[in-house]
């Protein structure tokens, strides 16, 4: 995600708009997996020198989720249904889902999620909830579905959840809406109860955080998405839906995504444009023709230039929803919510399609692995001037959880984004651009569609001691 005006200074809080991925220290105190931890979605290699020549395939045992959203006629609420099948790689005694809309900042803006029913097979009991830092007025931040007995590793389980999302008014978050006076738009993202599992690790039960940033960790899932919305509106969402025919009061939009960690949906009278760039179907929906036409070339440029550095665009399509609010942007797999026409915001959010959407990370434990890389990408393609030396020597350890910052959003954004990207730029200079770029391509190829951690990056850079030294001095690598 990007917060305009927050990336070059340590001053942010009320002016901040979502920027990428963030996180929280682990509630159990467990260590995150090392580079040698099992991960069936990673390409097997016999040595760090064995560089894959293409992206690893998504895990064949990844979760499957069917999501069905029904948006109310006045765009104030969404009724949702979720069916998920999941095969854990270790024994479990419960299912755990994260209720993202129940963070304190989101609820203060009028958003919330309420689960109305939750069932699972294998003799599951009634659901329970834990607060996990969520607003006191909500059910909690984590939904638990306990089993009557331990379910063995390799056993497929399924669950069905019904829920309602309430959308707040004119406050940018992953959830929100604008009334008739502002153009009548609504958007919701990470709106479903999000399976909080990481293969090779287990359940992520970190607390919600005290400011607007990400704190979820989720696997790339085979996702089928259905959205029913008022017939007069256009839906911009993850995946590549074709416009459905008008049918009475509502229209239903569908898409399928091979591997998505979560999804976003925007509804309103968008003016759309469709182009193809490097085989990627790019759809830009703006709240005006001028805004739409201004963003199209910026995203064409971003896709083209970033692919030349990191590899082919990870998804067959990218959908952009430009909303009539001021701020930055927030990324989702194959979709982006934009509140800015800034060139650097377009680059930052597009870079997240590689770093977070494809190469995942624990947004709760290692947020710099996507935010610093997305900020680095801005500088790499001239979206912003290079980082300054003062960014690199500023106080603060780059690899730390979001929760460790407490309510100090300014320090979080400065260290995670500014210092993190400065460290990456300095490491590239120390190693030499060609050697660094080649090693980074190895990291991306090997960790595609899995959840990476700092040790994975260190392994990819094993032959570049000067780069490793820079990143370790900044506190980015072990």
CSV table of C-alpha atoms in Angstrom, one decimal:
chain,number,residue,atom,x,y,z
A,1,UNK,CA,0.0,0.0,0.0
A,2,UNK,CA,1.1,3.6,-0.4
A,3,UNK,CA,0.6,6.6,1.7
A,4,UNK,CA,1.5,9.8,-0.2
A,5,UNK,CA,3.6,12.1,1.9
A,6,UNK,CA,4.4,9.4,4.4
A,7,UNK,CA,7.2,7.7,2.6
A,8,UNK,CA,9.7,10.5,2.7
A,9,UNK,CA,9.2,11.6,6.2
A,10,UNK,CA,8.5,10.1,9.6
A,11,UNK,CA,5.3,12.1,10.0
A,12,UNK,CA,2.2,10.2,9.2
A,13,UNK,CA,-0.9,9.2,11.1
A,14,UNK,CA,-4.2,10.7,10.1
A,15,UNK,CA,-2.9,11.5,6.5
A,16,UNK,CA,-1.8,8.0,5.9
A,17,UNK,CA,-3.5,5.8,3.3
A,18,UNK,CA,-2.9,2.1,3.1
A,19,UNK,CA,0.4,1.2,1.7
A,20,UNK,CA,1.3,-2.4,1.2
A,21,UNK,CA,1.6,-5.0,3.8
A,22,UNK,CA,2.4,-4.7,7.5
A,23,UNK,CA,2.4,-6.8,10.6
A,24,UNK,CA,2.4,-7.8,14.1
A,25,UNK,CA,4.6,-9.9,16.4
A,26,UNK,CA,3.5,-13.5,16.8
A,27,UNK,CA,1.2,-14.0,19.7
A,28,UNK,CA,2.8,-17.4,20.6
A,29,UNK,CA,6.3,-16.1,20.4
A,30,UNK,CA,7.2,-18.8,17.9
A,31,UNK,CA,10.0,-18.3,15.3
A,32,UNK,CA,9.0,-17.9,11.7
A,33,UNK,CA,10.2,-20.7,9.5
A,34,UNK,CA,13.8,-20.6,8.2
A,35,UNK,CA,14.8,-20.9,4.6
A,36,UNK,CA,15.0,-24.7,5.0
A,37,UNK,CA,11.5,-25.1,6.4
A,38,UNK,CA,9.3,-27.4,4.4
A,39,UNK,CA,7.1,-25.7,1.8
A,40,UNK,CA,5.6,-27.8,-0.9
A,41,UNK,CA,4.9,-24.7,-3.1
A,42,UNK,CA,8.6,-23.9,-3.3
A,43,UNK,CA,10.8,-25.3,-6.1
A,44,UNK,CA,13.1,-28.0,-4.7
A,45,UNK,CA,16.8,-27.2,-5.2
A,46,UNK,CA,19.9,-29.2,-4.3
A,47,UNK,CA,22.0,-26.1,-3.5
A,48,UNK,CA,21.6,-22.3,-3.3
A,49,UNK,CA,23.2,-22.1,-6.7
A,50,UNK,CA,20.4,-24.0,-8.4
A,51,UNK,CA,18.4,-21.1,-9.7
A,52,UNK,CA,15.0,-21.9,-11.1
A,53,UNK,CA,14.5,-20.5,-14.6
A,54,UNK,CA,10.8,-19.7,-14.1
A,55,UNK,CA,8.3,-19.1,-11.3
A,56,UNK,CA,7.6,-22.1,-9.1
A,57,UNK,CA,4.1,-23.5,-9.6
A,58,UNK,CA,1.4,-22.8,-7.0
A,59,UNK,CA,1.1,-25.6,-4.4
A,60,UNK,CA,-1.2,-28.3,-5.7
A,61,UNK,CA,-2.5,-28.7,-2.2
A,62,UNK,CA,-3.3,-25.0,-1.7
A,63,UNK,CA,-6.7,-24.1,-0.2
A,64,UNK,CA,-9.7,-23.7,-2.4
A,65,UNK,CA,-12.2,-21.0,-1.6
A,66,UNK,CA,-15.6,-19.9,-3.1
A,67,UNK,CA,-16.7,-16.4,-2.2
A,68,UNK,CA,-20.1,-15.0,-2.9
A,69,UNK,CA,-20.8,-11.4,-2.1
A,70,UNK,CA,-24.2,-9.6,-2.4
A,71,UNK,CA,-24.0,-5.8,-2.2
A,72,UNK,CA,-27.1,-4.0,-0.9
A,73,UNK,CA,-28.9,-1.5,-3.1
A,74,UNK,CA,-27.7,1.5,-1.1
A,75,UNK,CA,-24.1,0.1,-1.0
A,76,UNK,CA,-24.0,0.2,2.8
A,77,UNK,CA,-23.7,-3.5,3.5
A,78,UNK,CA,-22.5,-6.8,1.9
A,79,UNK,CA,-23.8,-10.3,2.7
A,80,UNK,CA,-21.2,-12.9,2.2
A,81,UNK,CA,-20.9,-16.7,2.0
A,82,UNK,CA,-17.6,-18.5,2.0
A,83,UNK,CA,-16.9,-22.2,1.3
A,84,UNK,CA,-13.3,-23.4,1.8
A,85,UNK,CA,-11.5,-26.7,1.5
A,86,UNK,CA,-8.1,-26.9,3.2
A,87,UNK,CA,-5.5,-29.7,3.6
A,88,UNK,CA,-3.1,-28.8,6.4
A,89,UNK,CA,0.5,-30.0,6.3
A,90,UNK,CA,0.4,-30.7,10.1
A,91,UNK,CA,-2.2,-31.9,12.5
A,92,UNK,CA,-4.8,-29.3,13.7
A,93,UNK,CA,-7.4,-29.0,16.4
A,94,UNK,CA,-9.3,-26.1,15.0
A,95,UNK,CA,-9.7,-23.7,12.0
A,96,UNK,CA,-8.7,-20.1,12.5
A,97,UNK,CA,-9.9,-17.1,10.4
A,98,UNK,CA,-8.9,-13.5,10.6
A,99,UNK,CA,-11.8,-10.9,10.7
A,100,UNK,CA,-9.9,-8.0,9.2
A,101,UNK,CA,-12.8,-5.4,9.2
A,102,UNK,CA,-12.9,-5.5,13.0
A,103,UNK,CA,-9.6,-3.6,13.6
A,104,UNK,CA,-10.1,-0.6,15.9
A,105,UNK,CA,-9.3,2.0,13.1
A,106,UNK,CA,-11.7,0.3,10.7
A,107,UNK,CA,-14.5,0.1,13.2
A,108,UNK,CA,-14.0,3.8,14.2
A,109,UNK,CA,-14.7,4.6,10.5
A,110,UNK,CA,-18.0,2.7,10.6
A,111,UNK,CA,-16.8,-0.7,9.1
A,112,UNK,CA,-17.2,-4.1,10.7
A,113,UNK,CA,-17.8,-7.8,10.0
A,114,UNK,CA,-20.2,-10.1,11.8
A,115,UNK,CA,-20.2,-13.8,11.3
A,116,UNK,CA,-23.8,-15.2,11.3
A,117,UNK,CA,-22.9,-18.9,11.0
A,118,UNK,CA,-19.8,-21.0,10.8
A,119,UNK,CA,-19.7,-24.8,10.4
A,120,UNK,CA,-17.1,-27.4,9.4
A,121,UNK,CA,-16.9,-31.1,8.9
A,122,UNK,CA,-15.0,-33.7,11.0
A,123,UNK,CA,-17.4,-33.1,13.9
A,124,UNK,CA,-16.6,-29.5,14.4
A,125,UNK,CA,-18.2,-27.7,17.4
A,126,UNK,CA,-19.8,-24.3,17.5
A,127,UNK,CA,-17.5,-21.3,16.6
A,128,UNK,CA,-15.8,-19.2,19.2
A,129,UNK,CA,-14.0,-15.8,19.0
A,130,UNK,CA,-11.0,-14.2,20.5
A,131,UNK,CA,-10.4,-10.4,20.8
A,132,UNK,CA,-6.9,-10.4,19.3
A,133,UNK,CA,-6.8,-6.6,19.5
A,134,UNK,CA,-10.1,-6.0,17.6
A,135,UNK,CA,-12.5,-3.3,18.6
A,136,UNK,CA,-14.5,-4.1,21.7
A,137,UNK,CA,-17.8,-3.6,20.0
A,138,UNK,CA,-17.2,-6.5,17.6
A,139,UNK,CA,-17.2,-10.3,17.9
A,140,UNK,CA,-13.4,-10.2,17.9
A,141,UNK,CA,-10.5,-10.4,15.5
A,142,UNK,CA,-10.2,-14.2,15.2
A,143,UNK,CA,-12.9,-16.8,14.4
A,144,UNK,CA,-12.2,-20.3,15.7
A,145,UNK,CA,-14.0,-23.5,14.6
A,146,UNK,CA,-12.8,-26.2,17.0
A,147,UNK,CA,-12.8,-29.9,16.1
A,148,UNK,CA,-14.0,-32.7,18.4
A,149,UNK,CA,-10.6,-34.4,18.0
A,150,UNK,CA,-7.3,-33.8,16.3
A,151,UNK,CA,-7.4,-33.8,12.5
A,152,UNK,CA,-4.3,-35.5,11.1
A,153,UNK,CA,-1.9,-33.8,8.7
A,154,UNK,CA,-2.9,-34.4,5.1
A,155,UNK,CA,-6.6,-34.7,5.9
A,156,UNK,CA,-8.9,-32.4,3.8
A,157,UNK,CA,-11.3,-30.3,5.8
A,158,UNK,CA,-14.1,-28.0,4.6
A,159,UNK,CA,-15.9,-25.1,6.2
A,160,UNK,CA,-18.9,-22.9,5.4
A,161,UNK,CA,-19.2,-19.4,6.8
A,162,UNK,CA,-21.9,-16.7,6.4
A,163,UNK,CA,-21.2,-13.1,7.4
A,164,UNK,CA,-22.3,-9.5,6.9
A,165,UNK,CA,-19.9,-6.6,6.3
A,166,UNK,CA,-21.0,-3.1,7.2
A,167,UNK,CA,-19.3,-0.3,5.2
A,168,UNK,CA,-18.4,3.0,6.8
A,169,UNK,CA,-18.9,6.4,5.1
A,170,UNK,CA,-16.2,8.3,3.2
A,171,UNK,CA,-13.1,7.0,5.1
A,172,UNK,CA,-10.5,5.2,3.1
A,173,UNK,CA,-9.6,1.8,4.4
A,174,UNK,CA,-10.0,-1.7,2.9
A,175,UNK,CA,-13.7,-1.0,3.4
A,176,UNK,CA,-15.7,2.1,2.7
A,177,UNK,CA,-18.4,3.9,0.7
A,178,UNK,CA,-19.2,7.3,-0.6
A,179,UNK,CA,-22.8,8.5,-0.6
A,180,UNK,CA,-24.8,10.0,-3.5
A,181,UNK,CA,-23.2,13.4,-3.0
A,182,UNK,CA,-19.7,12.0,-3.7
A,183,UNK,CA,-20.7,9.7,-6.5
A,184,UNK,CA,-22.0,6.6,-4.8
A,185,UNK,CA,-19.1,4.2,-4.6
A,186,UNK,CA,-18.3,1.3,-2.3
A,187,UNK,CA,-15.3,-1.0,-1.9
A,188,UNK,CA,-14.4,-3.9,0.3
A,189,UNK,CA,-11.2,-6.0,0.5
A,190,UNK,CA,-10.0,-8.8,2.7
A,191,UNK,CA,-13.7,-8.8,3.6
A,192,UNK,CA,-14.1,-12.5,4.0
A,193,UNK,CA,-13.0,-14.4,7.1
A,194,UNK,CA,-9.4,-15.0,6.0
A,195,UNK,CA,-7.9,-18.5,6.6
A,196,UNK,CA,-4.9,-17.7,8.9
A,197,UNK,CA,-2.7,-20.6,8.0
A,198,UNK,CA,0.9,-20.7,6.7
A,199,UNK,CA,2.2,-24.0,5.4
A,200,UNK,CA,5.3,-25.1,7.3
A,201,UNK,CA,4.3,-22.8,10.2
A,202,UNK,CA,0.7,-23.2,11.4
A,203,UNK,CA,-1.9,-20.7,12.6
A,204,UNK,CA,-1.1,-17.0,12.6
A,205,UNK,CA,-2.9,-15.5,15.7
A,206,UNK,CA,-1.2,-12.1,15.9
A,207,UNK,CA,-3.2,-9.2,17.3
A,208,UNK,CA,-4.8,-6.6,15.1
A,209,UNK,CA,-2.8,-3.3,15.1
A,210,UNK,CA,-3.4,0.2,16.2
A,211,UNK,CA,-3.1,2.0,12.9
A,212,UNK,CA,-3.9,1.5,9.3
A,213,UNK,CA,-1.6,-1.1,7.9
A,214,UNK,CA,-1.8,-4.9,7.1
A,215,UNK,CA,-1.4,-7.6,9.8
A,216,UNK,CA,-2.6,-10.7,8.0
A,217,UNK,CA,-0.7,-13.7,6.6
A,218,UNK,CA,-2.5,-16.0,4.1
A,219,UNK,CA,-1.7,-18.7,1.6
A,220,UNK,CA,-2.2,-18.3,-2.1
A,221,UNK,CA,-5.6,-20.0,-2.7
A,222,UNK,CA,-7.5,-21.1,-5.7
A,223,UNK,CA,-10.3,-18.6,-5.6
A,224,UNK,CA,-13.7,-18.4,-7.3
A,225,UNK,CA,-15.4,-15.0,-6.8
A,226,UNK,CA,-19.0,-14.0,-7.3
A,227,UNK,CA,-20.4,-10.5,-6.7
A,228,UNK,CA,-24.0,-9.4,-7.1
A,229,UNK,CA,-24.4,-5.7,-7.3
A,230,UNK,CA,-27.0,-3.1,-8.4
A,231,UNK,CA,-27.5,-3.4,-12.1
A,232,UNK,CA,-26.6,0.3,-12.8
A,233,UNK,CA,-23.2,-0.2,-11.2
A,234,UNK,CA,-19.9,-1.6,-12.6
A,235,UNK,CA,-17.9,-4.0,-10.5
A,236,UNK,CA,-14.1,-3.8,-10.5
A,237,UNK,CA,-12.6,-6.8,-8.7
A,238,UNK,CA,-9.8,-9.3,-8.5
A,239,UNK,CA,-9.7,-11.5,-11.5
A,240,UNK,CA,-10.9,-10.7,-15.0
A,241,UNK,CA,-14.7,-10.7,-15.1
A,242,UNK,CA,-16.6,-10.0,-18.3
A,243,UNK,CA,-19.4,-7.4,-18.0
A,244,UNK,CA,-22.6,-9.5,-17.3
A,245,UNK,CA,-25.9,-8.8,-19.0
A,246,UNK,CA,-28.3,-6.5,-17.3
A,247,UNK,CA,-30.9,-8.6,-15.4
A,248,UNK,CA,-33.5,-6.8,-13.4
A,249,UNK,CA,-32.3,-4.9,-10.3
A,250,UNK,CA,-29.0,-6.6,-10.1
A,251,UNK,CA,-26.1,-8.1,-12.1
A,252,UNK,CA,-23.8,-10.9,-11.1
A,253,UNK,CA,-20.1,-10.7,-11.8
A,254,UNK,CA,-17.8,-13.8,-11.6
A,255,UNK,CA,-14.1,-14.5,-11.8
A,256,UNK,CA,-11.6,-17.2,-11.0
A,257,UNK,CA,-8.1,-16.7,-9.8
A,258,UNK,CA,-5.6,-19.5,-9.8
A,259,UNK,CA,-3.7,-18.3,-6.7
A,260,UNK,CA,-4.8,-15.3,-4.6
A,261,UNK,CA,-4.1,-14.5,-0.9
A,262,UNK,CA,-7.2,-12.3,-0.7
A,263,UNK,CA,-9.3,-10.2,-3.0
A,264,UNK,CA,-10.8,-6.7,-3.5
A,265,UNK,CA,-14.1,-5.5,-4.9
A,266,UNK,CA,-15.2,-2.0,-5.8
A,267,UNK,CA,-18.7,-1.0,-7.0
A,268,UNK,CA,-20.0,2.2,-8.6
A,269,UNK,CA,-20.5,4.1,-11.8
A,270,UNK,CA,-17.0,3.5,-13.1
A,271,UNK,CA,-15.9,4.6,-16.5
A,272,UNK,CA,-13.7,1.7,-17.8
A,273,UNK,CA,-11.0,1.1,-20.3
A,274,UNK,CA,-9.5,-2.2,-21.4
A,275,UNK,CA,-6.1,-2.6,-23.0
A,276,UNK,CA,-3.6,-5.5,-23.3
A,277,UNK,CA,0.1,-5.0,-22.3
A,278,UNK,CA,2.6,-7.8,-22.6
A,279,UNK,CA,-0.3,-10.3,-22.7
A,280,UNK,CA,-1.8,-8.9,-19.5
A,281,UNK,CA,-5.5,-7.7,-19.7
A,282,UNK,CA,-5.4,-4.3,-18.0
A,283,UNK,CA,-8.8,-2.8,-16.9
A,284,UNK,CA,-8.8,0.7,-15.5
A,285,UNK,CA,-12.1,2.0,-13.9
A,286,UNK,CA,-12.1,5.7,-13.0
A,287,UNK,CA,-14.7,8.0,-11.5
A,288,UNK,CA,-14.2,10.2,-14.5
A,289,UNK,CA,-12.9,9.8,-18.1
A,290,UNK,CA,-10.0,12.1,-17.3
A,291,UNK,CA,-8.9,10.1,-14.3
A,292,UNK,CA,-9.2,6.8,-16.2
A,293,UNK,CA,-7.2,8.1,-19.2
A,294,UNK,CA,-4.5,9.5,-17.0
A,295,UNK,CA,-4.0,6.2,-15.2
A,296,UNK,CA,-3.9,3.9,-18.2
A,297,UNK,CA,-0.4,4.9,-19.4
A,298,UNK,CA,1.0,4.8,-15.9
A,299,UNK,CA,0.0,1.2,-15.4
A,300,UNK,CA,1.1,0.2,-18.8
A,301,UNK,CA,4.5,1.7,-18.0
A,302,UNK,CA,4.6,0.1,-14.5
A,303,UNK,CA,3.8,-3.4,-15.9
A,304,UNK,CA,6.3,-3.1,-18.7
A,305,UNK,CA,9.2,-1.8,-16.7
A,306,UNK,CA,8.7,-3.9,-13.6
A,307,UNK,CA,8.5,-7.1,-15.7
A,308,UNK,CA,11.9,-6.2,-17.2
A,309,UNK,CA,13.4,-6.3,-13.7
A,310,UNK,CA,11.5,-9.0,-11.9
A,311,UNK,CA,10.0,-11.4,-14.5
A,312,UNK,CA,6.6,-11.8,-16.3
A,313,UNK,CA,3.6,-10.2,-14.6
A,314,UNK,CA,2.3,-12.8,-12.2
A,315,UNK,CA,-1.4,-12.7,-13.2
A,316,UNK,CA,-3.3,-12.8,-16.5
A,317,UNK,CA,-5.1,-9.6,-15.6
A,318,UNK,CA,-4.9,-6.5,-13.5
A,319,UNK,CA,-8.0,-4.4,-12.5
A,320,UNK,CA,-7.7,-0.8,-11.2
A,321,UNK,CA,-10.5,1.0,-9.3
A,322,UNK,CA,-9.8,4.7,-9.0
A,323,UNK,CA,-12.0,6.1,-6.2
A,324,UNK,CA,-12.9,9.8,-5.6
A,325,UNK,CA,-10.9,10.2,-2.4
A,326,UNK,CA,-7.5,11.6,-1.8
A,327,UNK,CA,-4.6,9.4,-0.6
A,328,UNK,CA,-2.4,6.7,-2.1
A,329,UNK,CA,-3.4,3.1,-2.9
A,330,UNK,CA,-3.7,-0.4,-1.7
A,331,UNK,CA,-2.8,-3.6,-3.6
A,332,UNK,CA,-4.6,-7.0,-3.9
A,333,UNK,CA,-3.8,-10.0,-6.1
A,334,UNK,CA,-4.6,-8.9,-9.7
A,335,UNK,CA,-6.4,-5.7,-8.4
A,336,UNK,CA,-5.6,-2.3,-7.0
A,337,UNK,CA,-7.6,0.4,-5.2
A,338,UNK,CA,-6.3,3.8,-6.2
A,339,UNK,CA,-6.9,7.2,-4.5
A,340,UNK,CA,-4.1,9.0,-6.5
A,341,UNK,CA,-3.0,9.6,-10.0
A,342,UNK,CA,0.6,9.6,-8.9
A,343,UNK,CA,3.1,7.8,-11.1
A,344,UNK,CA,5.0,6.5,-8.1
A,345,UNK,CA,1.8,5.1,-6.5
A,346,UNK,CA,1.0,3.2,-9.7
A,347,UNK,CA,4.5,1.7,-9.7
A,348,UNK,CA,4.4,0.9,-6.0
A,349,UNK,CA,1.1,-0.9,-6.1
A,350,UNK,CA,2.0,-2.8,-9.3
A,351,UNK,CA,5.3,-3.9,-7.7
A,352,UNK,CA,3.2,-5.6,-5.0
A,353,UNK,CA,1.9,-8.0,-7.6
A,354,UNK,CA,5.3,-9.6,-7.4
A,355,UNK,CA,6.1,-8.8,-3.7
A,356,UNK,CA,3.2,-9.9,-1.6
A,357,UNK,CA,0.7,-11.2,-4.2
A,358,UNK,CA,3.1,-13.8,-5.7
A,359,UNK,CA,6.1,-13.8,-3.4
A,360,UNK,CA,4.2,-13.7,-0.1
A,361,UNK,CA,5.4,-12.8,3.3
A,362,UNK,CA,4.1,-12.6,6.8
A,363,UNK,CA,2.5,-9.2,7.0
A,364,UNK,CA,2.4,-9.7,10.7
A,365,UNK,CA,6.1,-10.5,11.2
A,366,UNK,CA,8.2,-9.3,8.2
A,367,UNK,CA,6.3,-6.4,6.5
A,368,UNK,CA,9.5,-5.0,4.9
A,369,UNK,CA,9.7,-8.0,2.6
A,370,UNK,CA,6.9,-6.5,0.5
A,371,UNK,CA,6.8,-2.8,1.4
A,372,UNK,CA,10.5,-2.1,1.1
A,373,UNK,CA,10.6,-3.9,-2.2
A,374,UNK,CA,7.6,-2.0,-3.6
A,375,UNK,CA,9.3,1.3,-2.5
A,376,UNK,CA,12.6,0.1,-4.0
A,377,UNK,CA,10.7,-0.5,-7.3
A,378,UNK,CA,9.5,3.1,-7.3
A,379,UNK,CA,13.1,4.3,-7.3
A,380,UNK,CA,14.2,1.5,-9.8
A,381,UNK,CA,11.9,2.8,-12.5
A,382,UNK,CA,12.3,6.5,-11.7
A,383,UNK,CA,9.0,6.9,-9.9
A,384,UNK,CA,10.8,8.7,-7.1
A,385,UNK,CA,14.3,10.0,-6.6
A,386,UNK,CA,16.7,7.5,-5.0
A,387,UNK,CA,16.8,7.1,-1.2
A,388,UNK,CA,19.0,9.5,0.7
A,389,UNK,CA,22.0,8.3,2.8
A,390,UNK,CA,20.2,9.6,5.9
A,391,UNK,CA,17.4,7.1,5.3
A,392,UNK,CA,19.9,4.2,5.5
A,393,UNK,CA,21.5,5.3,8.8
A,394,UNK,CA,18.3,6.3,10.5
A,395,UNK,CA,17.6,4.5,13.8
A,396,UNK,CA,15.5,1.4,13.7
A,397,UNK,CA,15.7,-2.3,12.7
A,398,UNK,CA,14.2,-2.9,9.3
A,399,UNK,CA,13.0,-6.5,10.0
A,400,UNK,CA,10.5,-6.0,12.8
A,401,UNK,CA,6.8,-6.6,13.3
A,402,UNK,CA,4.2,-3.9,13.0
A,403,UNK,CA,2.9,-4.6,16.4
A,404,UNK,CA,6.3,-3.7,17.9
A,405,UNK,CA,5.7,-0.1,16.8
A,406,UNK,CA,2.6,0.3,19.0
A,407,UNK,CA,0.7,3.3,17.9
A,408,UNK,CA,3.8,5.0,16.3
A,409,UNK,CA,2.7,4.8,12.6
A,410,UNK,CA,5.2,7.4,11.5
A,411,UNK,CA,8.2,5.3,12.7
A,412,UNK,CA,6.7,2.2,11.1
A,413,UNK,CA,6.3,3.8,7.7
A,414,UNK,CA,9.7,5.5,7.8
A,415,UNK,CA,11.6,2.4,8.8
A,416,UNK,CA,9.7,-0.2,6.8
A,417,UNK,CA,9.4,1.8,3.6
A,418,UNK,CA,12.2,4.4,3.6
A,419,UNK,CA,15.0,2.6,5.4
A,420,UNK,CA,14.0,-0.7,4.0
A,421,UNK,CA,14.1,0.5,0.4
A,422,UNK,CA,17.4,2.5,1.1
A,423,UNK,CA,18.9,-0.8,2.3
A,424,UNK,CA,17.9,-2.6,-0.8
A,425,UNK,CA,19.3,0.2,-3.1
A,426,UNK,CA,22.6,0.2,-1.1
A,427,UNK,CA,22.8,-3.5,-1.3
A,428,UNK,CA,22.3,-3.4,-5.1
A,429,UNK,CA,25.1,-0.8,-5.4
A,430,UNK,CA,27.4,-2.9,-3.2
A,431,UNK,CA,26.9,-6.1,-5.2
A,432,UNK,CA,26.7,-4.5,-8.6
A,433,UNK,CA,23.4,-4.1,-10.5
A,434,UNK,CA,23.8,-7.2,-12.8
A,435,UNK,CA,24.7,-9.6,-10.0
A,436,UNK,CA,22.0,-8.2,-7.7
A,437,UNK,CA,19.3,-8.3,-10.3
A,438,UNK,CA,20.2,-12.0,-11.2
A,439,UNK,CA,20.1,-13.0,-7.5
A,440,UNK,CA,16.8,-11.2,-7.0
A,441,UNK,CA,15.3,-13.0,-10.0
A,442,UNK,CA,16.3,-16.3,-8.3
A,443,UNK,CA,14.6,-15.3,-5.1
A,444,UNK,CA,11.4,-14.4,-7.0
A,445,UNK,CA,11.4,-17.6,-9.1
A,446,UNK,CA,12.1,-19.9,-6.1
A,447,UNK,CA,9.6,-18.3,-3.8
A,448,UNK,CA,6.7,-17.7,-6.2
A,449,UNK,CA,3.3,-18.5,-4.6
A,450,UNK,CA,4.7,-19.4,-1.2
A,451,UNK,CA,5.3,-17.3,1.9
A,452,UNK,CA,9.0,-16.2,2.0
A,453,UNK,CA,10.9,-14.9,5.0
A,454,UNK,CA,14.2,-13.0,5.4
A,455,UNK,CA,16.3,-16.2,5.5
A,456,UNK,CA,15.0,-17.1,2.0
A,457,UNK,CA,16.2,-13.7,0.7
A,458,UNK,CA,19.6,-14.3,2.5
A,459,UNK,CA,19.9,-17.7,0.8
A,460,UNK,CA,19.3,-16.1,-2.6
A,461,UNK,CA,22.0,-13.5,-1.9
A,462,UNK,CA,24.5,-16.0,-0.5
A,463,UNK,CA,27.1,-15.3,-3.2
A,464,UNK,CA,26.9,-11.5,-2.7
A,465,UNK,CA,28.6,-10.9,0.7
A,466,UNK,CA,28.8,-7.1,0.2
A,467,UNK,CA,25.0,-7.0,-0.3
A,468,UNK,CA,24.4,-9.2,2.7
A,469,UNK,CA,26.6,-7.0,4.9
A,470,UNK,CA,24.5,-3.9,4.0
A,471,UNK,CA,21.2,-5.6,4.7
A,472,UNK,CA,22.4,-7.1,8.0
A,473,UNK,CA,23.8,-3.7,9.1
A,474,UNK,CA,20.3,-2.3,8.5
A,475,UNK,CA,18.7,-5.1,10.5
A,476,UNK,CA,16.9,-6.5,7.5
A,477,UNK,CA,18.4,-10.0,7.5
A,478,UNK,CA,19.5,-12.5,10.2
